[in-house]
Amino acid sequence: MRHKSLLYHWYAQRAITDETMPQALESVTHASFAQWLRFLNQLLLGSSVLCFGSSLICFIAYNWHYLTRLSKLALLEAIWLVLMIVPLALLKYVSHHPAVKHAVSWSSLLTAIATGGVLAYIGQAYQQGADDWQLFAAWSVLSLPWIWLGRSDWHIGLLALLLNLSLFLWFQVNDWPLFQQWFPDETFSCLLWWQVLLNLVLHLTLLFLNRRKPVCWAGAKFSEALAGLAMWVFMLIVIADAIFTGNFLLEQGNRHFLWSWSQSFWWLISVVLLVTYWNRNCLYGLALLMFAQIVYSQMWLLRWLNSSQLETYGYLLMSASSVGMSVAVSLWLLKLQRRFEEQP
């Protein structure tokens, strides 16, 4: 920003001409005029879609009390039908006008969101005794064509959110009979492990799709990383609950079985992801894996310090080990980054 301000100051002083200004900006920002134009086109297109969606919400909300139940349903379904037609109609212009591709992505996202609104009203106005998880599950299924059509971080993020909510609400109502038999008092831990498995499948699916040739989901790199981060967060929560609740190494019964099963699952996922990240040259995945292992080791160290009643010197040891392992992992990742960049 300081360099750009200096350039604009020189431009105002006529030290830089109109002809050389684009080249000067490109040398400072490392972005060409065409790249800035594409960015502004996407920004304006996304803003217009958000404004259009907001206007639809305001229109429906203003006239909501003046409509009958059937009229409300007809209005929502008419809007939903129009939103479904727009991205399909724009598809034939994608090859002629590349900018239309972003319009298809944003309109398909708006269609996927509107699908949930229509389902929510149908469930509210024509109650059939369905559970909440069925709404989000149906929303996920009906949104799949529009998510496949858009293939961006927003679409995948919406799908991941709906799937996690569906699983969470389903577990609140039904649990899992097999886990009720094995772990009768561990509903929370079992739910977290299923959340881990769901995000693991989503993460690995995006990882393979984004590294295929040709790339199928090039616009979903952030969602790929976010799914991996959510998986590690859920897994660290359930492992922390296992480490800091009771003396599992000595206890027997269901709790001890859950502890053994959780540890096996932790190391199995870690090994599988280590091999996958290494073969795919996935640097951020290796970073997530290694720093998750640091947190895991620090939780064990903290438990040992609490049981040994070590205070000042113990926490100093914990801080020093945490900093040392973080520095070592960071240096190793920098070395891997140079190695991955040198590979063809």
Tab-separated table of C-alpha atoms in Angstrom:
chain	number	residue	atom	x	y	z
A	1	MET	CA	0.000	0.000	0.000
A	2	ARG	CA	2.884	2.397	0.705
A	3	HIS	CA	4.367	1.754	-2.734
A	4	LYS	CA	0.996	2.235	-4.413
A	5	SER	CA	0.477	5.534	-2.584
A	6	LEU	CA	3.904	6.659	-3.752
A	7	LEU	CA	3.051	5.737	-7.330
A	8	TYR	CA	-0.209	7.701	-7.198
A	9	HIS	CA	1.715	10.645	-5.731
A	10	TRP	CA	4.174	10.528	-8.631
A	11	TYR	CA	1.242	10.241	-11.036
A	12	ALA	CA	-0.355	13.329	-9.533
A	13	GLN	CA	2.974	15.156	-9.911
A	14	ARG	CA	3.078	14.114	-13.612
A	15	ALA	CA	6.233	12.074	-12.999
A	16	ILE	CA	4.430	9.000	-14.392
A	17	THR	CA	2.407	9.226	-17.577
A	18	ASP	CA	-0.870	7.538	-18.408
A	19	GLU	CA	0.936	5.079	-20.667
A	20	THR	CA	3.424	3.889	-18.046
A	21	MET	CA	1.049	3.874	-15.052
A	22	PRO	CA	-0.435	0.384	-15.733
A	23	GLN	CA	3.050	-1.111	-16.060
A	24	ALA	CA	4.164	0.575	-12.810
A	25	LEU	CA	1.110	-0.720	-10.937
A	26	GLU	CA	1.688	-4.218	-12.297
A	27	SER	CA	5.311	-4.202	-11.119
A	28	VAL	CA	4.233	-3.156	-7.610
A	29	THR	CA	1.103	-5.279	-7.122
A	30	HIS	CA	2.273	-8.277	-9.235
A	31	ALA	CA	-1.125	-8.259	-10.927
A	32	SER	CA	-1.910	-7.312	-14.520
A	33	PHE	CA	-4.711	-5.066	-15.662
A	34	ALA	CA	-6.639	-8.088	-16.935
A	35	GLN	CA	-6.388	-9.762	-13.524
A	36	TRP	CA	-7.698	-6.651	-11.777
A	37	LEU	CA	-10.521	-6.449	-14.302
A	38	ARG	CA	-11.502	-10.070	-13.650
A	39	PHE	CA	-11.415	-9.456	-9.905
A	40	LEU	CA	-13.624	-6.376	-10.193
A	41	ASN	CA	-16.033	-8.226	-12.483
A	42	GLN	CA	-16.395	-11.037	-9.950
A	43	LEU	CA	-16.764	-8.569	-7.084
A	44	LEU	CA	-19.482	-6.581	-8.863
A	45	LEU	CA	-21.243	-9.759	-9.970
A	46	GLY	CA	-21.245	-11.193	-6.441
A	47	SER	CA	-22.493	-7.881	-5.028
A	48	SER	CA	-25.313	-7.724	-7.574
A	49	VAL	CA	-26.382	-11.287	-6.730
A	50	LEU	CA	-26.395	-10.459	-3.015
A	51	CYS	CA	-28.422	-7.302	-3.682
A	52	PHE	CA	-30.876	-9.271	-5.806
A	53	GLY	CA	-31.263	-11.889	-3.093
A	54	SER	CA	-31.781	-9.196	-0.452
A	55	SER	CA	-34.446	-7.534	-2.592
A	56	LEU	CA	-36.277	-10.850	-2.934
A	57	ILE	CA	-36.219	-11.342	0.828
A	58	CYS	CA	-37.526	-7.804	1.437
A	59	PHE	CA	-40.262	-8.243	-1.164
A	60	ILE	CA	-41.435	-11.522	0.334
A	61	ALA	CA	-41.232	-10.213	3.906
A	62	TYR	CA	-43.218	-7.036	3.076
A	63	ASN	CA	-46.076	-8.929	1.411
A	64	TRP	CA	-45.984	-11.998	3.652
A	65	HIS	CA	-48.929	-11.084	5.903
A	66	TYR	CA	-51.167	-10.258	2.936
A	67	LEU	CA	-50.828	-13.667	1.302
A	68	THR	CA	-52.692	-16.869	1.994
A	69	ARG	CA	-50.864	-20.096	2.734
A	70	LEU	CA	-51.257	-21.349	-0.835
A	71	SER	CA	-50.224	-17.974	-2.256
A	72	LYS	CA	-47.072	-18.007	-0.133
A	73	LEU	CA	-46.170	-21.456	-1.405
A	74	ALA	CA	-46.879	-20.443	-5.015
A	75	LEU	CA	-44.737	-17.303	-4.660
A	76	LEU	CA	-41.791	-19.181	-3.168
A	77	GLU	CA	-41.955	-21.949	-5.745
A	78	ALA	CA	-42.223	-19.436	-8.597
A	79	ILE	CA	-39.091	-17.645	-7.392
A	80	TRP	CA	-37.372	-20.998	-6.918
A	81	LEU	CA	-38.323	-22.052	-10.461
A	82	VAL	CA	-36.948	-18.808	-11.941
A	83	LEU	CA	-33.708	-19.229	-9.995
A	84	MET	CA	-33.366	-22.775	-11.339
A	85	ILE	CA	-33.895	-21.664	-14.934
A	86	VAL	CA	-31.344	-18.817	-14.850
A	87	PRO	CA	-28.116	-20.867	-14.379
A	88	LEU	CA	-29.304	-23.502	-16.837
A	89	ALA	CA	-30.044	-20.817	-19.421
A	90	LEU	CA	-26.628	-19.230	-18.930
A	91	LEU	CA	-24.758	-22.494	-19.476
A	92	LYS	CA	-24.870	-22.233	-23.276
A	93	TYR	CA	-23.112	-18.851	-23.165
A	94	VAL	CA	-20.169	-19.995	-21.024
A	95	SER	CA	-18.017	-21.017	-23.999
A	96	HIS	CA	-18.616	-17.711	-25.798
A	97	HIS	CA	-18.297	-15.419	-22.768
A	98	PRO	CA	-16.004	-16.715	-19.983
A	99	ALA	CA	-17.350	-14.095	-17.555
A	100	VAL	CA	-20.732	-15.854	-17.684
A	101	LYS	CA	-19.166	-18.747	-15.766
A	102	HIS	CA	-19.098	-16.630	-12.608
A	103	ALA	CA	-22.737	-15.675	-13.157
A	104	VAL	CA	-23.627	-19.370	-13.350
A	105	SER	CA	-21.733	-20.017	-10.110
A	106	TRP	CA	-23.425	-17.226	-8.163
A	107	SER	CA	-26.919	-17.925	-9.508
A	108	SER	CA	-26.585	-21.648	-8.716
A	109	LEU	CA	-25.534	-20.733	-5.151
A	110	LEU	CA	-28.618	-18.534	-4.809
A	111	THR	CA	-30.746	-21.419	-6.102
A	112	ALA	CA	-29.241	-23.815	-3.549
A	113	ILE	CA	-29.976	-21.367	-0.716
A	114	ALA	CA	-33.521	-20.752	-1.951
A	115	THR	CA	-34.097	-24.517	-1.912
A	116	GLY	CA	-33.764	-24.473	1.868
A	117	GLY	CA	-36.252	-21.605	2.165
A	118	VAL	CA	-38.886	-23.480	0.164
A	119	LEU	CA	-38.375	-26.662	2.197
A	120	ALA	CA	-38.525	-24.714	5.471
A	121	TYR	CA	-41.851	-23.134	4.553
A	122	ILE	CA	-43.319	-26.454	3.387
A	123	GLY	CA	-42.280	-28.031	6.675
A	124	GLN	CA	-43.790	-25.170	8.651
A	125	ALA	CA	-47.056	-24.762	6.747
A	126	TYR	CA	-47.746	-28.447	6.023
A	127	GLN	CA	-46.368	-30.193	9.067
A	128	GLN	CA	-45.980	-33.939	8.600
A	129	GLY	CA	-44.228	-34.758	11.867
A	130	ALA	CA	-40.773	-34.793	10.290
A	131	ASP	CA	-37.651	-34.159	12.360
A	132	ASP	CA	-35.328	-31.207	11.874
A	133	TRP	CA	-32.507	-33.340	10.491
A	134	GLN	CA	-34.717	-34.447	7.601
A	135	LEU	CA	-35.065	-30.835	6.441
A	136	PHE	CA	-31.292	-30.348	6.245
A	137	ALA	CA	-30.768	-33.802	4.704
A	138	ALA	CA	-33.349	-33.091	1.976
A	139	TRP	CA	-31.811	-29.656	1.484
A	140	SER	CA	-28.389	-31.271	0.972
A	141	VAL	CA	-29.709	-33.757	-1.587
A	142	LEU	CA	-31.724	-31.199	-3.572
A	143	SER	CA	-28.793	-28.774	-3.608
A	144	LEU	CA	-26.343	-31.284	-5.093
A	145	PRO	CA	-27.054	-30.404	-8.777
A	146	TRP	CA	-26.489	-26.695	-8.108
A	147	ILE	CA	-23.401	-27.382	-6.027
A	148	TRP	CA	-21.982	-29.493	-8.851
A	149	LEU	CA	-22.852	-26.728	-11.295
A	150	GLY	CA	-21.123	-24.022	-9.244
A	151	ARG	CA	-18.119	-25.964	-7.873
A	152	SER	CA	-16.808	-23.123	-5.712
A	153	ASP	CA	-15.842	-22.690	-2.075
A	154	TRP	CA	-19.246	-21.200	-1.300
A	155	HIS	CA	-21.066	-24.224	-2.689
A	156	ILE	CA	-18.890	-26.771	-0.905
A	157	GLY	CA	-19.051	-24.757	2.306
A	158	LEU	CA	-22.849	-24.781	2.146
A	159	LEU	CA	-22.885	-28.541	1.532
A	160	ALA	CA	-20.460	-29.220	4.395
A	161	LEU	CA	-22.519	-27.084	6.772
A	162	LEU	CA	-25.759	-28.844	5.815
A	163	LEU	CA	-24.236	-32.317	6.164
A	164	ASN	CA	-22.743	-31.555	9.576
A	165	LEU	CA	-26.020	-30.069	10.810
A	166	SER	CA	-27.953	-33.071	9.493
A	167	LEU	CA	-25.645	-35.483	11.290
A	168	PHE	CA	-25.736	-33.467	14.516
A	169	LEU	CA	-29.554	-33.206	14.566
A	170	TRP	CA	-29.980	-36.850	13.585
A	171	PHE	CA	-27.729	-37.979	16.423
A	172	GLN	CA	-29.758	-35.919	18.895
A	173	VAL	CA	-32.914	-37.800	17.929
A	174	ASN	CA	-31.768	-41.321	17.061
A	175	ASP	CA	-28.215	-41.865	18.326
A	176	TRP	CA	-26.641	-45.014	16.892
A	177	PRO	CA	-27.892	-48.383	18.211
A	178	LEU	CA	-24.509	-50.084	17.891
A	179	PHE	CA	-22.782	-47.326	19.843
A	180	GLN	CA	-25.545	-47.333	22.441
A	181	GLN	CA	-24.686	-50.975	23.079
A	182	TRP	CA	-20.900	-50.455	23.195
A	183	PHE	CA	-20.726	-46.989	24.755
A	184	PRO	CA	-24.045	-46.318	26.526
A	185	ASP	CA	-22.917	-43.042	28.136
A	186	GLU	CA	-20.700	-41.674	25.357
A	187	THR	CA	-23.132	-40.070	22.903
A	188	PHE	CA	-21.082	-36.864	22.656
A	189	SER	CA	-17.835	-38.670	21.850
A	190	CYS	CA	-19.516	-40.916	19.285
A	191	LEU	CA	-21.104	-37.879	17.613
A	192	LEU	CA	-17.724	-36.154	17.378
A	193	TRP	CA	-16.138	-39.227	15.797
A	194	TRP	CA	-18.884	-39.338	13.189
A	195	GLN	CA	-18.283	-35.623	12.522
A	196	VAL	CA	-14.603	-36.470	12.084
A	197	LEU	CA	-15.426	-39.252	9.627
A	198	LEU	CA	-17.787	-37.015	7.638
A	199	ASN	CA	-15.279	-34.183	7.303
A	200	LEU	CA	-12.499	-36.670	6.540
A	201	VAL	CA	-14.464	-38.078	3.601
A	202	LEU	CA	-15.273	-34.576	2.357
A	203	HIS	CA	-11.666	-33.451	2.766
A	204	LEU	CA	-10.161	-36.434	0.941
A	205	THR	CA	-12.762	-36.195	-1.833
A	206	LEU	CA	-11.905	-32.553	-2.505
A	207	LEU	CA	-8.192	-33.314	-2.197
A	208	PHE	CA	-8.352	-35.932	-4.961
A	209	LEU	CA	-10.692	-33.898	-7.182
A	210	ASN	CA	-8.580	-30.733	-6.919
A	211	ARG	CA	-5.436	-32.607	-7.961
A	212	ARG	CA	-6.860	-34.464	-10.891
A	213	LYS	CA	-5.957	-33.582	-14.452
A	214	PRO	CA	-8.099	-31.907	-15.662
A	215	VAL	CA	-9.024	-30.273	-12.372
A	216	CYS	CA	-12.700	-30.740	-11.534
A	217	TRP	CA	-13.054	-28.508	-8.483
A	218	ALA	CA	-10.398	-25.821	-8.956
A	219	GLY	CA	-12.562	-23.262	-7.156
A	220	ALA	CA	-12.886	-25.283	-3.939
A	221	LYS	CA	-9.337	-25.144	-2.547
A	222	PHE	CA	-10.345	-23.186	0.559
A	223	SER	CA	-13.190	-25.591	1.360
A	224	GLU	CA	-10.753	-28.485	1.040
A	225	ALA	CA	-8.485	-26.931	3.675
A	226	LEU	CA	-11.434	-25.925	5.865
A	227	ALA	CA	-12.819	-29.468	5.886
A	228	GLY	CA	-9.409	-30.763	6.946
A	229	LEU	CA	-9.176	-28.161	9.699
A	230	ALA	CA	-12.674	-29.033	10.974
A	231	MET	CA	-11.744	-32.720	11.019
A	232	TRP	CA	-8.637	-32.101	13.156
A	233	VAL	CA	-10.523	-29.746	15.510
A	234	PHE	CA	-13.270	-32.321	16.130
A	235	MET	CA	-10.699	-35.063	16.632
A	236	LEU	CA	-8.633	-32.987	19.074
A	237	ILE	CA	-11.779	-32.179	21.075
A	238	VAL	CA	-12.739	-35.827	21.483
A	239	ILE	CA	-9.136	-36.828	22.269
A	240	ALA	CA	-8.906	-34.032	24.866
A	241	ASP	CA	-12.134	-35.264	26.431
A	242	ALA	CA	-10.609	-38.741	26.597
A	243	ILE	CA	-7.269	-37.596	28.027
A	244	PHE	CA	-8.546	-35.257	30.732
A	245	THR	CA	-11.509	-37.344	31.939
A	246	GLY	CA	-10.471	-40.118	34.311
A	247	ASN	CA	-7.530	-42.482	34.428
A	248	PHE	CA	-8.164	-44.523	31.282
A	249	LEU	CA	-4.943	-46.467	31.464
A	250	LEU	CA	-6.158	-48.174	34.642
A	251	GLU	CA	-9.946	-48.167	34.275
A	252	GLN	CA	-11.784	-51.065	32.688
A	253	GLY	CA	-15.157	-51.410	31.014
A	254	ASN	CA	-16.799	-49.349	28.288
A	255	ARG	CA	-14.792	-46.217	29.008
A	256	HIS	CA	-11.498	-48.047	28.644
A	257	PHE	CA	-12.720	-49.641	25.408
A	258	LEU	CA	-13.694	-46.212	24.057
A	259	TRP	CA	-10.264	-44.874	24.989
A	260	SER	CA	-8.451	-47.696	23.150
A	261	TRP	CA	-10.697	-47.371	20.126
A	262	SER	CA	-10.236	-43.584	19.984
A	263	GLN	CA	-6.449	-43.840	20.172
A	264	SER	CA	-6.383	-46.434	17.410
A	265	PHE	CA	-8.604	-44.272	15.244
A	266	TRP	CA	-6.404	-41.206	15.892
A	267	TRP	CA	-3.205	-42.916	14.775
A	268	LEU	CA	-4.859	-44.671	11.846
A	269	ILE	CA	-6.172	-41.366	10.455
A	270	SER	CA	-2.808	-39.700	11.103
A	271	VAL	CA	-0.876	-42.353	9.167
A	272	VAL	CA	-3.350	-42.403	6.266
A	273	LEU	CA	-3.278	-38.617	5.948
A	274	LEU	CA	0.512	-38.478	6.251
A	275	VAL	CA	0.892	-40.859	3.296
A	276	THR	CA	-1.795	-39.015	1.316
A	277	TYR	CA	-0.360	-35.555	1.920
A	278	TRP	CA	3.181	-36.704	1.153
A	279	ASN	CA	2.221	-38.355	-2.133
A	280	ARG	CA	0.115	-35.355	-3.178
A	281	ASN	CA	2.731	-32.738	-2.143
A	282	CYS	CA	0.083	-31.130	0.070
A	283	LEU	CA	2.076	-28.730	2.237
A	284	TYR	CA	-0.836	-27.237	4.203
A	285	GLY	CA	-2.068	-30.767	4.998
A	286	LEU	CA	1.313	-31.721	6.422
A	287	ALA	CA	1.267	-28.507	8.456
A	288	LEU	CA	-2.171	-29.338	9.889
A	289	LEU	CA	-1.065	-32.883	10.658
A	290	MET	CA	2.161	-31.912	12.411
A	291	PHE	CA	0.688	-29.087	14.489
A	292	ALA	CA	-2.210	-31.356	15.503
A	293	GLN	CA	0.374	-33.860	16.734
A	294	ILE	CA	2.041	-31.068	18.717
A	295	VAL	CA	-1.274	-30.228	20.398
A	296	TYR	CA	-1.818	-33.937	21.074
A	297	SER	CA	1.579	-34.291	22.752
A	298	GLN	CA	1.051	-31.113	24.779
A	299	MET	CA	-2.246	-32.443	26.107
A	300	TRP	CA	-0.465	-35.550	27.354
A	301	LEU	CA	2.266	-33.421	28.903
A	302	LEU	CA	-0.315	-31.189	30.599
A	303	ARG	CA	-2.075	-34.198	32.074
A	304	TRP	CA	1.218	-35.555	33.384
A	305	LEU	CA	2.062	-32.186	34.936
A	306	ASN	CA	-1.321	-32.043	36.677
A	307	SER	CA	-0.962	-35.550	38.053
A	308	SER	CA	2.640	-34.880	39.190
A	309	GLN	CA	1.617	-31.593	40.879
A	310	LEU	CA	4.347	-29.660	39.077
A	311	GLU	CA	3.504	-26.006	38.693
A	312	THR	CA	6.074	-23.374	37.729
A	313	TYR	CA	8.856	-25.567	36.364
A	314	GLY	CA	6.409	-27.949	34.757
A	315	TYR	CA	4.592	-25.285	32.764
A	316	LEU	CA	7.933	-23.756	31.804
A	317	LEU	CA	8.895	-27.156	30.403
A	318	MET	CA	5.586	-27.312	28.550
A	319	SER	CA	6.103	-23.861	27.013
A	320	ALA	CA	9.691	-24.635	25.994
A	321	SER	CA	8.727	-27.951	24.407
A	322	SER	CA	5.827	-26.348	22.559
A	323	VAL	CA	8.022	-23.580	21.139
A	324	GLY	CA	10.801	-26.027	20.267
A	325	MET	CA	8.524	-28.458	18.426
A	326	SER	CA	6.761	-25.612	16.601
A	327	VAL	CA	10.079	-24.184	15.391
A	328	ALA	CA	11.307	-27.623	14.309
A	329	VAL	CA	8.087	-28.316	12.387
A	330	SER	CA	8.187	-24.854	10.760
A	331	LEU	CA	11.777	-25.382	9.565
A	332	TRP	CA	10.884	-28.825	8.236
A	333	LEU	CA	7.885	-27.369	6.364
A	334	LEU	CA	10.068	-24.645	4.821
A	335	LYS	CA	12.483	-27.317	3.609
A	336	LEU	CA	9.569	-29.288	2.156
A	337	GLN	CA	8.228	-26.181	0.447
A	338	ARG	CA	11.500	-25.677	-1.420
A	339	ARG	CA	11.565	-29.353	-2.295
A	340	PHE	CA	7.993	-29.362	-3.623
A	341	GLU	CA	8.652	-26.223	-5.683
A	342	GLU	CA	11.679	-27.835	-7.327
A	343	GLN	CA	9.709	-30.911	-8.381
A	344	PRO	CA	8.229	-30.760	-11.903
